[in-house]
Coordinates of C-alpha atoms and ligand atoms in Angstrom, one line a residue:
M977 CA 120.8 112.9 125.3
V978 CA 121.4 114.5 121.9
D979 CA 121.0 118.3 121.9
L980 CA 119.0 118.5 118.6
V981 CA 119.3 122.4 118.3
K982 CA 122.9 122.1 118.4
R983 CA 123.3 119.0 116.3
L984 CA 121.2 120.2 113.6
N985 CA 122.4 123.7 113.9
L986 CA 118.8 125.1 114.1
S987 CA 118.2 128.9 114.7
V988 CA 114.4 128.2 115.0
P989 CA 113.3 125.3 117.3
V990 CA 110.7 124.2 114.7
V991 CA 110.5 121.1 112.7
L992 CA 108.3 121.3 109.6
A993 CA 105.9 118.2 109.9
P994 CA 106.4 115.4 107.2
M995 CA 103.4 115.8 105.0
A996 CA 103.0 112.8 102.5
G997 CA 100.5 112.9 99.6
G998 CA 101.7 116.1 97.9
V999 CA 101.3 118.7 100.5
G1000 CA 104.9 118.5 101.7
T1001 CA 107.2 119.4 98.7
P1002 CA 110.9 119.7 98.3
A1003 CA 110.5 123.5 97.9
L1004 CA 108.7 123.8 101.3
A1005 CA 111.0 121.4 103.2
A1006 CA 114.1 123.5 101.6
A1007 CA 112.4 127.0 102.6
V1008 CA 112.1 125.8 106.3
S1009 CA 115.6 124.5 106.6
A1010 CA 117.2 127.5 104.8
A1011 CA 115.3 129.8 107.3
G1012 CA 117.0 127.8 110.2
G1013 CA 114.1 125.3 111.2
L1014 CA 114.2 121.5 110.3
G1015 CA 112.3 120.8 106.9
S1016 CA 111.0 117.5 106.4
L1017 CA 109.9 115.4 103.5
G1018 CA 106.8 113.0 103.9
A1019 CA 108.3 110.3 101.7
A1020 CA 105.6 107.5 102.8
Y1021 CA 103.8 107.3 99.5
L1022 CA 107.0 108.1 97.2
T1023 CA 108.8 105.5 95.1
P1024 CA 112.5 104.8 96.0
A1025 CA 113.5 106.9 92.9
Q1026 CA 111.2 109.8 93.9
I1027 CA 112.7 109.7 97.4
E1028 CA 116.3 110.1 96.0
E1029 CA 115.1 113.0 93.5
H1030 CA 113.2 114.8 96.2
V1031 CA 116.2 114.7 98.6
A1032 CA 118.4 115.9 95.8
D1033 CA 116.0 118.6 94.9
V1034 CA 116.0 119.9 98.5
R1035 CA 120.0 119.7 98.4
R1036 CA 120.0 121.9 95.2
R1037 CA 118.2 124.6 97.3
T1038 CA 119.8 124.2 100.7
E1039 CA 122.9 122.4 102.2
R1040 CA 121.1 122.8 105.6
P1041 CA 119.9 119.5 107.6
L1042 CA 116.8 117.7 106.3
A1043 CA 114.5 115.0 107.8
V1044 CA 112.8 112.3 105.7
N1045 CA 109.8 110.4 107.1
L1046 CA 108.6 106.9 106.3
F1047 CA 105.7 104.9 107.7
A1048 CA 107.0 101.8 109.5
P1049 CA 105.8 98.6 107.6
Q1050 CA 102.5 97.3 108.5
P1051 CA 101.2 93.7 108.5
V1052 CA 98.7 93.7 105.7
P1053 CA 95.4 92.3 106.9
A1054 CA 93.4 89.8 104.9
V1055 CA 90.1 91.3 103.5
T1056 CA 87.0 89.3 102.5
P1057 CA 85.2 89.9 99.3
A1058 CA 82.2 90.9 101.1
Q1059 CA 84.2 93.7 102.8
V1060 CA 85.5 94.7 99.4
R1061 CA 82.0 94.8 97.8
A1062 CA 80.8 97.1 100.8
S1063 CA 83.6 99.6 100.7
T1064 CA 83.6 99.8 96.8
A1065 CA 79.8 100.3 96.9
E1066 CA 80.2 103.3 99.1
L1067 CA 82.8 105.0 96.5
G1068 CA 80.9 104.0 93.5
P1069 CA 78.9 107.1 93.2
F1070 CA 82.0 109.3 93.8
H1071 CA 83.6 107.5 90.9
A1072 CA 80.5 107.9 88.7
A1073 CA 80.4 111.8 89.3
L1074 CA 83.9 112.0 88.0
H1075 CA 83.4 109.6 85.1
L1076 CA 85.9 107.3 86.6
P1077 CA 85.7 103.3 86.2
P1078 CA 84.2 101.8 89.1
P1079 CA 86.6 101.5 92.1
T1080 CA 88.6 98.2 92.2
L1081 CA 91.3 97.1 95.0
P1082 CA 94.8 97.1 93.3
E1083 CA 96.8 94.1 93.7
R1084 CA 99.6 96.1 95.5
V1085 CA 98.2 98.2 98.5
Q1086 CA 101.3 99.6 100.0
E1087 CA 104.9 100.7 99.0
D1088 CA 107.8 98.4 99.2
F1089 CA 109.2 99.5 102.5
G1090 CA 112.5 97.8 102.1
A1091 CA 113.1 99.6 98.7
Q1092 CA 112.1 102.8 100.3
F1093 CA 114.3 102.5 103.2
A1094 CA 117.4 101.6 101.1
A1095 CA 116.6 104.8 99.1
V1096 CA 116.6 106.9 102.3
L1097 CA 120.0 105.3 103.3
R1098 CA 121.6 106.3 100.0
A1099 CA 120.1 109.7 100.3
R1100 CA 121.6 110.2 103.8
P1101 CA 119.3 112.8 105.3
A1102 CA 120.5 114.1 108.7
V1103 CA 117.4 112.7 110.3
V1104 CA 115.1 109.9 109.5
S1105 CA 111.6 109.8 111.1
F1106 CA 108.9 107.4 111.1
A1107 CA 105.3 106.8 112.1
F1108 CA 102.7 104.2 112.6
G1109 CA 104.9 101.8 114.7
R1110 CA 108.5 100.8 115.6
L1111 CA 111.3 99.7 113.3
D1112 CA 112.9 96.5 114.0
H1113 CA 116.4 96.3 115.2
A1114 CA 118.2 95.6 111.7
H1115 CA 116.5 98.8 110.5
M1116 CA 117.5 100.8 113.6
E1117 CA 121.1 99.5 113.4
A1118 CA 121.4 100.5 109.7
L1119 CA 120.4 104.1 110.4
R1120 CA 122.7 104.2 113.4
A1121 CA 125.7 102.7 111.4
A1122 CA 124.9 105.4 108.7
G1123 CA 125.1 108.1 111.4
L1124 CA 121.5 109.3 110.7
L1125 CA 119.6 110.5 113.8
T1126 CA 116.3 108.6 114.3
V1127 CA 112.9 110.0 115.4
G1128 CA 109.8 107.8 116.2
T1129 CA 106.3 108.9 116.6
A1130 CA 104.2 108.4 119.8
T1131 CA 100.7 109.4 120.6
S1132 CA 101.1 108.3 124.4
V1133 CA 103.8 108.0 126.9
P1134 CA 103.9 104.0 126.8
E1135 CA 104.7 104.3 123.0
A1136 CA 107.4 106.8 123.8
V1137 CA 109.0 104.5 126.3
E1138 CA 108.9 101.6 123.7
L1139 CA 110.5 103.9 121.1
E1140 CA 113.1 104.9 123.6
R1141 CA 114.1 101.4 124.3
D1142 CA 114.6 100.7 120.5
G1143 CA 117.2 103.3 120.5
V1144 CA 115.7 106.3 118.7
D1145 CA 117.4 109.5 119.2
A1146 CA 114.2 111.6 119.8
V1147 CA 110.4 111.0 120.0
V1148 CA 107.6 113.0 118.3
L1149 CA 104.7 113.2 120.8
Q1150 CA 101.5 113.9 118.8
G1151 CA 98.6 115.3 120.7
G1152 CA 95.1 114.9 119.6
A1153 CA 94.7 118.2 117.9
A1154 CA 97.1 117.3 115.1
G1155 CA 96.2 117.1 111.5
G1156 CA 96.7 114.0 109.5
H1157 CA 97.2 110.4 110.6
R1158 CA 97.4 109.4 114.0
G1159 CA 101.1 108.4 114.2
G1160 CA 101.2 105.8 117.0
W1161 CA 100.1 102.2 117.1
R1162 CA 98.6 101.5 120.6
Q1163 CA 95.6 102.8 122.3
D1164 CA 95.4 106.7 121.5
D1165 CA 93.7 108.9 124.1
L1166 CA 94.1 112.1 121.6
A1167 CA 95.9 113.9 124.6
D1168 CA 96.3 117.6 125.0
T1169 CA 99.6 118.3 123.5
V1170 CA 101.2 120.3 126.3
L1171 CA 100.1 117.6 129.0
L1172 CA 101.4 114.8 126.7
V1173 CA 104.8 116.5 126.5
R1174 CA 105.0 117.2 130.3
A1175 CA 104.3 113.6 131.0
A1176 CA 106.7 112.2 128.2
V1177 CA 109.6 114.5 129.4
A1178 CA 109.0 113.3 133.0
T1179 CA 109.4 109.6 131.7
V1180 CA 111.7 109.3 128.7
G1181 CA 115.5 110.4 128.7
V1182 CA 115.4 111.2 124.8
P1183 CA 114.5 114.6 123.5
V1184 CA 110.8 115.2 122.9
I1185 CA 109.3 116.8 119.8
A1186 CA 105.8 118.3 120.3
A1187 CA 103.2 118.2 117.7
G1188 CA 99.6 118.9 117.4
G1189 CA 97.7 122.2 117.3
L1190 CA 100.8 124.5 117.5
M1191 CA 99.9 127.5 115.3
T1192 CA 101.5 130.5 116.8
A1193 CA 104.9 131.5 118.5
A1194 CA 103.0 131.4 121.9
D1195 CA 102.0 127.9 121.3
V1196 CA 105.7 126.9 120.4
R1197 CA 106.8 128.6 123.7
A1198 CA 104.2 126.7 125.6
V1199 CA 105.6 123.2 124.5
L1200 CA 109.2 124.4 125.0
D1201 CA 108.2 125.5 128.6
A1202 CA 106.8 122.1 129.1
G1203 CA 110.1 120.6 128.4
A1204 CA 109.9 119.8 124.6
A1205 CA 113.3 120.3 122.7
L1206 CA 111.5 121.3 119.4
A1207 CA 108.0 121.9 118.1
Q1208 CA 106.7 120.1 114.9
C1209 CA 104.1 122.0 113.1
G1210 CA 102.0 120.7 110.0
T1211 CA 98.9 122.6 109.7
A1212 CA 100.5 126.2 110.1
F1213 CA 102.2 125.4 106.7
L1214 CA 99.4 124.0 104.7
L1215 CA 98.7 127.4 103.0
A1216 CA 102.5 128.1 102.6
D1217 CA 103.3 129.4 99.1
E1218 CA 105.6 126.5 98.7
A1219 CA 103.3 123.8 99.8
G1220 CA 101.8 121.4 97.4
T1221 CA 98.2 121.7 98.7
S1222 CA 95.8 121.8 95.9
A1223 CA 93.5 124.5 94.9
P1224 CA 90.4 123.0 96.2
Y1225 CA 92.1 122.0 99.4
R1226 CA 93.2 125.6 100.0
E1227 CA 89.8 126.7 99.3
A1228 CA 88.3 124.2 101.9
L1229 CA 90.9 125.5 104.6
R1230 CA 89.5 129.1 104.1
G1231 CA 85.9 127.7 104.9
D1232 CA 84.8 126.6 108.4
A1233 CA 84.1 122.8 108.4
D1234 CA 84.9 120.9 111.5
T1235 CA 87.8 118.7 111.8
I1236 CA 87.0 115.1 112.4
L1237 CA 88.9 112.0 112.9
T1238 CA 88.1 109.7 110.0
T1239 CA 88.9 106.3 108.7
A1240 CA 87.3 106.9 105.5
F1241 CA 90.2 107.8 103.3
S1242 CA 93.0 105.3 104.5
G1243 CA 91.4 102.9 107.1
R1244 CA 93.6 104.4 109.8
P1245 CA 92.3 107.2 111.8
A1246 CA 93.4 110.8 110.6
R1247 CA 92.3 114.3 111.3
G1248 CA 91.0 116.4 108.6
L1249 CA 88.0 118.7 107.4
R1250 CA 84.6 116.9 107.3
N1251 CA 83.4 116.4 103.7
A1252 CA 81.0 114.5 101.5
L1253 CA 83.4 111.5 101.3
S1254 CA 84.2 111.2 105.0
E1255 CA 80.5 111.2 105.8
A1256 CA 79.6 108.6 103.1
V1257 CA 82.2 106.0 104.1
H1258 CA 81.0 103.8 106.9
S1259 CA 82.6 100.4 106.0
P1260 CA 86.3 101.4 104.9
L1261 CA 88.6 98.4 104.5
P1262 CA 91.6 98.2 107.0
Y1263 CA 94.8 100.3 106.4
P1264 CA 96.5 100.0 103.8
H1265 CA 93.7 98.7 101.6
Q1266 CA 91.4 101.7 101.9
N1267 CA 94.2 103.9 101.1
A1268 CA 94.9 102.1 98.0
L1269 CA 91.2 102.0 97.1
T1270 CA 90.7 105.6 97.5
R1271 CA 93.9 106.9 95.7
P1272 CA 92.3 107.2 92.1
L1273 CA 89.4 109.2 93.5
R1274 CA 91.7 111.4 95.5
V1275 CA 93.9 112.1 92.5
A1276 CA 91.1 112.6 90.1
G1277 CA 89.1 114.8 92.6
A1278 CA 92.2 117.0 92.9
A1279 CA 92.4 117.5 89.3
A1280 CA 88.6 118.3 88.9
G1281 CA 88.7 120.7 91.9
R1282 CA 86.4 118.6 94.0
A1283 CA 87.1 119.2 97.7
D1284 CA 84.2 116.9 98.6
M1285 CA 86.3 113.8 97.5
L1286 CA 89.6 114.7 98.9
S1287 CA 91.4 113.9 102.2
L1288 CA 91.5 117.4 103.6
W1289 CA 94.1 116.7 106.4
A1290 CA 94.0 119.6 108.9
G1291 CA 94.6 120.0 112.6
T1292 CA 92.1 121.7 114.9
G1293 CA 94.0 125.0 114.7
Y1294 CA 93.6 125.2 110.8
R1295 CA 91.8 128.6 111.0
H1296 CA 95.0 130.0 112.2
A1297 CA 96.7 128.9 109.0
Q1298 CA 98.1 131.8 106.9
A1299 CA 98.9 131.9 103.2
A1300 CA 102.6 133.3 103.1
P1301 CA 106.0 132.1 102.1
A1302 CA 107.2 129.4 104.5
A1303 CA 110.1 131.4 105.9
H1304 CA 107.5 134.0 106.9
L1305 CA 105.5 131.4 108.7
L1306 CA 108.6 130.1 110.3
Q1307 CA 109.2 133.6 111.7
S1308 CA 105.7 133.8 113.0
L1309 CA 106.2 130.5 114.9
T1310 CA 109.5 131.7 116.4
P1311 CA 109.1 131.9 120.2
Ligands
LIG235 C1 98.7 117.2 105.4 C2 99.2 116.4 106.5 C3 100.1 115.3 106.2 C4 100.7 114.6 107.2 N1 101.5 113.5 106.7 C5 102.4 113.0 107.8 C6 103.2 112.2 107.3 O1 103.4 111.7 106.2 N2 104.0 111.5 108.3 C7 103.9 111.9 109.8 O2 104.7 111.3 110.4 N3 103.0 112.8 110.0 C8 102.2 113.4 109.1 N4 101.3 114.3 109.5 C9 101.0 114.7 110.9 C10 102.4 115.7 111.3 O3 103.4 114.8 111.4 C11 101.9 116.3 112.7 O4 101.7 115.3 113.7 C12 100.8 117.2 112.6 O5 101.0 118.0 111.5 C13 101.1 118.1 113.9 O6 99.8 118.8 114.2 P1 99.4 120.3 113.4 O7 98.8 119.7 112.2 O8 98.3 120.7 114.2 O9 100.5 121.1 113.4 C14 100.7 115.0 108.4 C15 99.8 116.1 108.9 C16 99.3 116.8 107.9 C17 98.4 118.0 108.3

């Protein structure tokens, strides 16, 4: 079993969660890595050129290890014109409010995984993590041959077992409290993070990285005591000075909306703050179509300061998120 702390020379057993979609910047990843944790870049929505630029940007700031995260490629399900009409009708009023043309489904609904993967191989981060499924044998072999550590994402023990069989070096176990997308692909019981970690550690032989609701040093201590090798924190960094979290998103995080699991923004369940858009969408297209369909609205909504139209990903612990430099936040998570 790989000793992640030693191999990555970490002085703090905390991974900055990869956060695709603008929150996780190179400056944030670099700040966490430089302070002794493992910084991650959420690269799932980046073009291949952006992936290489963002990794180079981190490298200019620190030479310490970095993780890059992608979404495992998904089969693109067929959608009917009636489904598209229903989902575009729900988004129409939001487009009108921002003076955007009516929503239309773009031809291309997801990034080119093969090209993203090739960019990651060229960039050679110490760790490559992935969510939403398994990588096939050829991709796993390519990462191994390049000497990069691989980390898969599971929301249940059976998923962790499959990832271990595929040859990953470590598994993220994501509990139900976690902000952002559910990272697994089978049935998801939204498990308690500590209980999930304990069950996974008893079953798989690879190191377990705990994620979901870890907001304090005591939370990190609890998952390490349960047998996790590292803790992965996302929501705790949403208000970091270096995060790309938009102004309306930051403002919403200072309010007290509930977090909910919603498929409204991407077609896949994700945890975020309840808002007007999450309430208005009842017929989302399946992922990745809905993600592509809502993108113009999310971009324009952020520019217009409209938190009611944004995907405000946040875990259940968001009220404990603090506005501070990332190094300070990392210190506050150090057990
Ligand atoms: C804004 C945001 C974006 C996220 N994006 C990703 C991502 O791109 N890839 C991924 O594997 N996980 C992503 N996650 C989930 C995290 O990896 C992690 O499971 C979660 O943040 C842990 O729970 P916490 O938010 O309570 O700390 C995201 C989470 C948030 C809050």
